Amino acid sequence: MDIRDERIIDGKATAKSIVEEIGEEAEKFSRGKRAPSLRVIILGEDPASRVYVRNKIKTAKKCNIESELLELPDDLEEGELFDIIEDFNSDSGIDGFMVQLPLPAHINENEVIRRISPQKDVDGIHPFNLGMMVEGNPQFIPCTPLGITELLKRYRVRTEGKKAVIIGRSIIVGKPMALILSSKLEQGNATVTVCHSRTPDIEKETREADILVSAVGKPEFITGDMVKEDAVVIDVGVNRVEDTSRKKGYRLAGDVDFQSVLPRVSLITPVPGGVGPMTVAMLMKNTLKAAKMASGS
Ligand code: GUN
C-alpha cells in the first residue's frame, strides 16, 4: 500500500493534527482552573477492548486532558456499576466519562447508558443525546460517526444529494451515522440506506452507494465488485484475523477487501490508520466540550 496514494484517507495524520489542536485548546482552557477530565470504565479482560481504552488514556495525555482508567472485574454486579456511575455523575471534578462496550452478558447495557448523565456522556449514546441528534441539534455525537464526519469534511467530500449506504445498525455507529448523513447539517442532506443482517441483497444496495460506510465486523466482506466506480468508502471494521506469520499471531483486517476495492474508489479509509484514530480523537473533542459546558464557557 502506497500511503501517498491520494485516494487513501490518512486518518492517523488527521487525528494527530486534531489531537494537537485539542491539546492547545485544553491548555488555554486550563489556565487558572483545572484541566478537562475524563474517566474510562472497562469491565473484564477482552484484549481488543483493553488496547482501545489504553489508547484513549494515552491520547488524553497528549490533549492536556486529565484522565483515569477504572479497570473492573467482569463479574462485577450491575448495582456496583450503577453506584460508580452515580458517583461520577455527581463528581464535579469529572467532566466526562464512558463505559467501554460491550459489557458482560449479566449487565443491561441500555440501563447502564441511561444512568450516565447526558451532560457527561462524551460517548454521545445516552437517549437524550441521541434524541438531540434526531431533533437536529446535537449535543454530543458518538465518537466514530463524528470522526467519520470530520474526515468527510477535511477531505472535502460533498454529501448533499448523494446516496449513502451504511452497513450496520448499532447505537454507536450505524444509527447515528444515518442520522448525520440524512440531517440538514453540513455533512448531511444525503439519501441514506441502512443495511443489516436481514437485508436480502446487500450487494445491490452497496453498488448504488456514492458513500459507503461499513460497520459490519466481517473481515474483507466488501469486495471490489460490490462498490460503485468513484465511491467514497469508509471502513469501520477492526477485525482480528489469525496470521501465524505475525509476532502477535494475528493481523488487523477491515470490513473492506482493500486490494480489490482501492482501484474503484475516489477515496477510502485504510485499516489500521483510518477511522480508528479519529474515534479516539473525537472522544477528546467531546471531553473538552463537556468541560467547557460544565464551566459555562
Ligand atoms: N466499543 C467500541 N467502540 C466503542 C465506543 O465508541 N464507545 C464505547 N463505549 N464502547 C465502544
Tab-separated table of C-alpha atoms and ligand atoms in Angstrom:
chain	number	residue	atom	x	y	z
A	1	MET	CA	0.000	0.000	0.000
A	2	ASP	CA	1.366	3.357	-1.020
A	3	ILE	CA	0.325	5.735	1.771
A	4	ARG	CA	0.967	8.687	-0.602
A	5	ASP	CA	-1.863	7.409	-2.812
A	6	GLU	CA	-4.221	10.386	-2.918
A	7	ARG	CA	-7.225	8.106	-2.700
A	8	ILE	CA	-6.228	6.872	0.759
A	9	ILE	CA	-7.634	8.916	3.633
A	10	ASP	CA	-4.933	9.347	6.259
A	11	GLY	CA	-6.929	9.066	9.482
A	12	LYS	CA	-3.800	8.732	11.570
A	13	ALA	CA	-2.305	12.030	10.406
A	14	THR	CA	-5.679	13.805	10.563
A	15	ALA	CA	-6.246	12.546	14.121
A	16	LYS	CA	-2.736	13.658	15.083
A	17	SER	CA	-3.363	17.212	13.971
A	18	ILE	CA	-6.752	17.259	15.732
A	19	VAL	CA	-5.103	15.987	18.914
A	20	GLU	CA	-2.605	18.865	18.647
A	21	GLU	CA	-5.442	21.366	18.157
A	22	ILE	CA	-7.319	19.984	21.181
A	23	GLY	CA	-4.112	19.986	23.243
A	24	GLU	CA	-3.652	23.701	22.634
A	25	GLU	CA	-7.293	24.474	23.350
A	26	ALA	CA	-7.333	22.375	26.523
A	27	GLU	CA	-4.159	24.086	27.717
A	28	LYS	CA	-5.782	27.507	27.216
A	29	PHE	CA	-8.964	26.309	28.916
A	30	SER	CA	-6.956	25.072	31.913
A	31	ARG	CA	-5.299	28.421	32.704
A	32	GLY	CA	-6.479	29.411	36.173
A	33	LYS	CA	-8.575	26.283	36.551
A	34	ARG	CA	-8.219	22.525	36.417
A	35	ALA	CA	-7.693	20.622	33.163
A	36	PRO	CA	-10.621	18.911	31.417
A	37	SER	CA	-11.062	15.468	32.960
A	38	LEU	CA	-12.123	12.115	31.572
A	39	ARG	CA	-12.811	8.717	33.144
A	40	VAL	CA	-12.932	5.457	31.213
A	41	ILE	CA	-14.563	2.391	32.766
A	42	ILE	CA	-13.816	-1.095	31.498
A	43	LEU	CA	-15.064	-4.452	32.737
A	44	GLY	CA	-13.203	-7.681	32.055
A	45	GLU	CA	-10.151	-8.705	30.112
A	46	ASP	CA	-11.115	-8.551	26.436
A	47	PRO	CA	-7.726	-7.887	24.800
A	48	ALA	CA	-9.024	-5.677	21.974
A	49	SER	CA	-11.083	-3.518	24.360
A	50	ARG	CA	-8.059	-3.207	26.647
A	51	VAL	CA	-5.963	-1.888	23.764
A	52	TYR	CA	-8.679	0.653	22.875
A	53	VAL	CA	-9.043	2.039	26.396
A	54	ARG	CA	-5.299	2.289	26.985
A	55	ASN	CA	-5.078	4.207	23.740
A	56	LYS	CA	-7.757	6.610	24.958
A	57	ILE	CA	-5.807	7.330	28.154
A	58	LYS	CA	-2.573	7.835	26.181
A	59	THR	CA	-4.294	10.224	23.774
A	60	ALA	CA	-5.911	12.172	26.636
A	61	LYS	CA	-2.446	12.950	27.949
A	62	LYS	CA	-1.395	14.337	24.555
A	63	CYS	CA	-4.526	16.522	24.636
A	64	ASN	CA	-3.763	18.001	28.082
A	65	ILE	CA	-6.820	16.175	29.378
A	66	GLU	CA	-6.536	14.597	32.798
A	67	SER	CA	-7.768	11.000	32.675
A	68	GLU	CA	-8.044	7.802	34.632
A	69	LEU	CA	-8.851	4.257	33.641
A	70	LEU	CA	-11.066	2.291	36.027
A	71	GLU	CA	-10.488	-1.403	35.422
A	72	LEU	CA	-13.144	-3.625	36.954
A	73	PRO	CA	-13.672	-7.399	37.039
A	74	ASP	CA	-16.118	-8.902	34.550
A	75	ASP	CA	-18.193	-10.434	37.368
A	76	LEU	CA	-18.896	-7.022	38.893
A	77	GLU	CA	-22.517	-6.763	39.975
A	78	GLU	CA	-24.709	-4.478	37.940
A	79	GLY	CA	-25.646	-2.467	41.043
A	80	GLU	CA	-21.987	-1.752	41.775
A	81	LEU	CA	-21.510	-0.326	38.283
A	82	PHE	CA	-24.648	1.806	38.754
A	83	ASP	CA	-23.164	3.171	42.032
A	84	ILE	CA	-19.893	4.101	40.291
A	85	ILE	CA	-21.815	5.875	37.529
A	86	GLU	CA	-23.829	7.758	40.156
A	87	ASP	CA	-20.585	8.849	41.869
A	88	PHE	CA	-19.103	10.035	38.560
A	89	ASN	CA	-22.316	11.896	37.700
A	90	SER	CA	-22.159	13.896	40.928
A	91	ASP	CA	-18.359	14.428	40.986
A	92	SER	CA	-17.703	17.997	39.811
A	93	GLY	CA	-14.057	17.045	39.216
A	94	ILE	CA	-15.122	14.807	36.308
A	95	ASP	CA	-16.272	16.423	33.060
A	96	GLY	CA	-16.966	13.303	31.036
A	97	PHE	CA	-16.819	9.556	31.278
A	98	MET	CA	-17.603	6.476	29.243
A	99	VAL	CA	-18.190	2.792	29.811
A	100	GLN	CA	-16.388	0.662	27.235
A	101	LEU	CA	-18.747	-1.669	25.355
A	102	PRO	CA	-19.571	-4.483	25.003
A	103	LEU	CA	-20.390	-5.268	28.630
A	104	PRO	CA	-20.631	-8.776	30.142
A	105	ALA	CA	-23.962	-10.515	29.440
A	106	HIS	CA	-25.289	-10.177	33.027
A	107	ILE	CA	-25.269	-6.382	32.731
A	108	ASN	CA	-28.034	-4.499	30.946
A	109	GLU	CA	-26.152	-2.216	28.565
A	110	ASN	CA	-29.067	0.110	27.855
A	111	GLU	CA	-29.753	0.556	31.560
A	112	VAL	CA	-26.086	1.441	32.142
A	113	ILE	CA	-26.117	4.029	29.346
A	114	ARG	CA	-29.378	5.545	30.638
A	115	ARG	CA	-27.788	6.160	34.035
A	116	ILE	CA	-24.927	8.271	32.640
A	117	SER	CA	-25.591	11.995	32.974
A	118	PRO	CA	-26.287	13.291	29.434
A	119	GLN	CA	-24.005	16.275	30.220
A	120	LYS	CA	-21.089	13.883	30.887
A	121	ASP	CA	-21.929	11.374	28.139
A	122	VAL	CA	-18.879	12.028	25.954
A	123	ASP	CA	-19.699	8.825	24.041
A	124	GLY	CA	-22.920	10.507	22.872
A	125	ILE	CA	-25.036	7.382	23.326
A	126	HIS	CA	-27.480	8.397	26.095
A	127	PRO	CA	-31.052	8.526	24.722
A	128	PHE	CA	-31.081	12.283	25.437
A	129	ASN	CA	-28.068	12.848	23.190
A	130	LEU	CA	-29.384	10.502	20.504
A	131	GLY	CA	-32.680	12.391	20.734
A	132	MET	CA	-30.910	15.728	20.285
A	133	MET	CA	-29.383	14.310	17.092
A	134	VAL	CA	-32.799	13.216	15.855
A	135	GLU	CA	-34.029	16.734	16.577
A	136	GLY	CA	-31.155	18.193	14.522
A	137	ASN	CA	-29.471	19.935	17.474
A	138	PRO	CA	-26.759	17.522	18.568
A	139	GLN	CA	-25.052	17.997	21.948
A	140	PHE	CA	-22.623	15.056	21.935
A	141	ILE	CA	-22.299	12.977	18.763
A	142	PRO	CA	-20.969	9.392	19.119
A	143	CYS	CA	-17.219	9.359	18.505
A	144	THR	CA	-16.988	7.060	15.460
A	145	PRO	CA	-19.662	8.816	13.352
A	146	LEU	CA	-18.258	12.166	14.493
A	147	GLY	CA	-14.777	11.084	13.400
A	148	ILE	CA	-16.096	9.956	10.006
A	149	THR	CA	-17.927	13.274	9.599
A	150	GLU	CA	-14.697	15.126	10.363
A	151	LEU	CA	-12.826	13.051	7.749
A	152	LEU	CA	-15.509	13.747	5.138
A	153	LYS	CA	-15.249	17.457	5.946
A	154	ARG	CA	-11.436	17.633	5.856
A	155	TYR	CA	-11.289	15.601	2.621
A	156	ARG	CA	-13.980	17.853	1.122
A	157	VAL	CA	-16.458	15.072	0.408
A	158	ARG	CA	-19.785	16.590	-0.567
A	159	THR	CA	-22.678	14.574	0.780
A	160	GLU	CA	-25.638	16.661	-0.379
A	161	GLY	CA	-27.821	14.809	-2.857
A	162	LYS	CA	-25.573	11.718	-2.708
A	163	LYS	CA	-26.672	8.201	-1.994
A	164	ALA	CA	-25.107	6.909	1.232
A	165	VAL	CA	-25.277	3.268	2.248
A	166	ILE	CA	-24.423	2.216	5.794
A	167	ILE	CA	-23.934	-1.398	6.739
A	168	GLY	CA	-24.704	-1.936	10.415
A	169	ARG	CA	-27.397	-0.521	12.701
A	170	SER	CA	-25.634	-0.233	16.062
A	171	ILE	CA	-26.251	2.584	18.526
A	172	ILE	CA	-22.578	3.639	18.461
A	173	VAL	CA	-22.030	3.623	14.675
A	174	GLY	CA	-24.768	2.748	12.176
A	175	LYS	CA	-27.776	4.577	13.591
A	176	PRO	CA	-26.048	7.875	14.468
A	177	MET	CA	-24.164	7.804	11.139
A	178	ALA	CA	-27.503	7.526	9.338
A	179	LEU	CA	-28.845	10.457	11.378
A	180	ILE	CA	-25.899	12.708	10.479
A	181	LEU	CA	-25.841	11.864	6.776
A	182	SER	CA	-29.593	12.419	6.468
A	183	SER	CA	-29.580	15.600	8.616
A	184	LYS	CA	-29.535	19.187	7.448
A	185	LEU	CA	-26.025	19.601	8.892
A	186	GLU	CA	-23.026	20.328	6.656
A	187	GLN	CA	-22.156	16.638	6.222
A	188	GLY	CA	-25.810	15.739	5.670
A	189	ASN	CA	-28.515	16.017	3.037
A	190	ALA	CA	-27.672	12.580	1.649
A	191	THR	CA	-30.233	9.902	0.843
A	192	VAL	CA	-29.433	7.160	3.314
A	193	THR	CA	-29.983	3.404	3.260
A	194	VAL	CA	-29.175	1.332	6.351
A	195	CYS	CA	-28.364	-2.336	5.630
A	196	HIS	CA	-28.101	-5.086	8.235
A	197	SER	CA	-28.140	-8.855	8.699
A	198	ARG	CA	-31.715	-9.136	7.389
A	199	THR	CA	-31.148	-7.114	4.218
A	200	PRO	CA	-31.825	-9.618	1.402
A	201	ASP	CA	-29.422	-8.310	-1.259
A	202	ILE	CA	-26.708	-6.173	0.305
A	203	GLU	CA	-24.612	-6.106	-2.906
A	204	LYS	CA	-27.463	-4.485	-4.783
A	205	GLU	CA	-27.514	-1.662	-2.223
A	206	THR	CA	-23.743	-1.203	-1.939
A	207	ARG	CA	-23.336	-0.978	-5.734
A	208	GLU	CA	-25.524	2.122	-5.717
A	209	ALA	CA	-23.622	3.908	-2.947
A	210	ASP	CA	-21.751	7.138	-3.628
A	211	ILE	CA	-20.681	6.936	0.007
A	212	LEU	CA	-20.358	3.502	1.590
A	213	VAL	CA	-19.842	3.109	5.343
A	214	SER	CA	-19.215	-0.422	6.528
A	215	ALA	CA	-19.554	-1.304	10.211
A	216	VAL	CA	-20.373	-4.971	9.910
A	217	GLY	CA	-17.441	-6.629	11.682
A	218	LYS	CA	-16.677	-9.204	8.989
A	219	PRO	CA	-13.125	-9.211	7.597
A	220	GLU	CA	-12.881	-8.253	3.909
A	221	PHE	CA	-16.647	-8.535	3.440
A	222	ILE	CA	-16.829	-5.703	0.899
A	223	THR	CA	-15.149	-6.695	-2.364
A	224	GLY	CA	-14.418	-4.618	-5.470
A	225	ASP	CA	-17.457	-5.920	-7.368
A	226	MET	CA	-19.739	-4.559	-4.604
A	227	VAL	CA	-18.524	-0.974	-4.950
A	228	LYS	CA	-19.663	1.733	-7.369
A	229	GLU	CA	-16.995	3.392	-9.523
A	230	ASP	CA	-15.571	6.519	-7.769
A	231	ALA	CA	-17.362	5.812	-4.481
A	232	VAL	CA	-16.068	7.062	-1.118
A	233	VAL	CA	-15.568	4.012	1.099
A	234	ILE	CA	-15.360	4.298	4.892
A	235	ASP	CA	-14.235	1.151	6.689
A	236	VAL	CA	-15.199	0.991	10.362
A	237	GLY	CA	-14.326	-2.692	10.795
A	238	VAL	CA	-11.483	-3.697	13.081
A	239	ASN	CA	-11.271	-7.464	12.780
A	240	ARG	CA	-8.546	-9.683	14.149
A	241	VAL	CA	-7.611	-12.357	11.625
A	242	GLU	CA	-5.313	-15.230	12.566
A	243	ASP	CA	-1.897	-14.814	10.960
A	244	THR	CA	0.839	-17.091	12.221
A	245	SER	CA	3.494	-15.136	10.319
A	246	ARG	CA	2.954	-12.192	12.706
A	247	LYS	CA	4.520	-11.990	16.149
A	248	LYS	CA	1.118	-11.348	17.746
A	249	GLY	CA	-0.446	-14.276	15.859
A	250	TYR	CA	-2.998	-12.054	14.140
A	251	ARG	CA	-3.342	-9.121	11.780
A	252	LEU	CA	-5.971	-6.386	11.693
A	253	ALA	CA	-8.378	-6.505	8.763
A	254	GLY	CA	-11.130	-4.061	7.919
A	255	ASP	CA	-14.580	-4.908	6.582
A	256	VAL	CA	-13.269	-3.907	3.177
A	257	ASP	CA	-11.088	-6.043	0.917
A	258	PHE	CA	-8.702	-3.158	0.355
A	259	GLN	CA	-6.802	-4.597	-2.618
A	260	SER	CA	-9.858	-5.221	-4.798
A	261	VAL	CA	-11.760	-2.086	-3.692
A	262	LEU	CA	-8.971	0.517	-3.947
A	263	PRO	CA	-8.841	0.594	-7.777
A	264	ARG	CA	-12.552	1.533	-7.930
A	265	VAL	CA	-12.806	4.309	-5.328
A	266	SER	CA	-12.227	8.053	-5.252
A	267	LEU	CA	-11.416	7.860	-1.510
A	268	ILE	CA	-11.023	5.068	1.029
A	269	THR	CA	-10.047	4.719	4.694
A	270	PRO	CA	-7.425	2.057	5.457
A	271	VAL	CA	-7.413	-0.297	8.466
A	272	PRO	CA	-5.495	0.394	10.586
A	273	GLY	CA	-4.895	4.149	10.330
A	274	GLY	CA	-8.317	5.265	9.071
A	275	VAL	CA	-11.378	5.639	11.272
A	276	GLY	CA	-9.851	4.173	14.481
A	277	PRO	CA	-7.556	7.069	15.441
A	278	MET	CA	-10.342	9.541	14.611
A	279	THR	CA	-12.723	7.836	17.073
A	280	VAL	CA	-10.221	8.359	19.875
A	281	ALA	CA	-9.575	11.984	18.869
A	282	MET	CA	-13.318	12.695	18.894
A	283	LEU	CA	-13.626	11.356	22.453
A	284	MET	CA	-11.138	14.068	23.417
A	285	LYS	CA	-13.065	16.677	21.455
A	286	ASN	CA	-16.264	15.706	23.274
A	287	THR	CA	-14.465	15.776	26.641
A	288	LEU	CA	-13.185	19.313	26.031
A	289	LYS	CA	-16.706	20.291	25.027
A	290	ALA	CA	-18.121	18.747	28.235
A	291	ALA	CA	-15.557	20.677	30.299
A	292	LYS	CA	-16.485	23.928	28.573
A	293	MET	CA	-20.195	23.242	29.074
A	294	ALA	CA	-19.655	22.494	32.777
A	295	SER	CA	-17.695	25.716	33.258
A	296	GLY	CA	-20.298	27.740	31.365
A	297	SER	CA	-17.826	28.787	28.628
B	1	GUN	N1	-16.557	-0.171	21.975
B	1	GUN	C1	-16.121	0.008	20.708
B	1	GUN	N2	-16.292	1.287	20.329
B	1	GUN	C2	-16.852	1.935	21.360
B	1	GUN	C3	-17.273	3.286	21.573
B	1	GUN	O1	-17.176	4.178	20.702
B	1	GUN	N3	-17.805	3.558	22.796
B	1	GUN	C4	-17.939	2.615	23.761
B	1	GUN	N4	-18.472	2.979	24.922
B	1	GUN	N5	-17.570	1.357	23.594
B	1	GUN	C5	-17.020	1.022	22.402
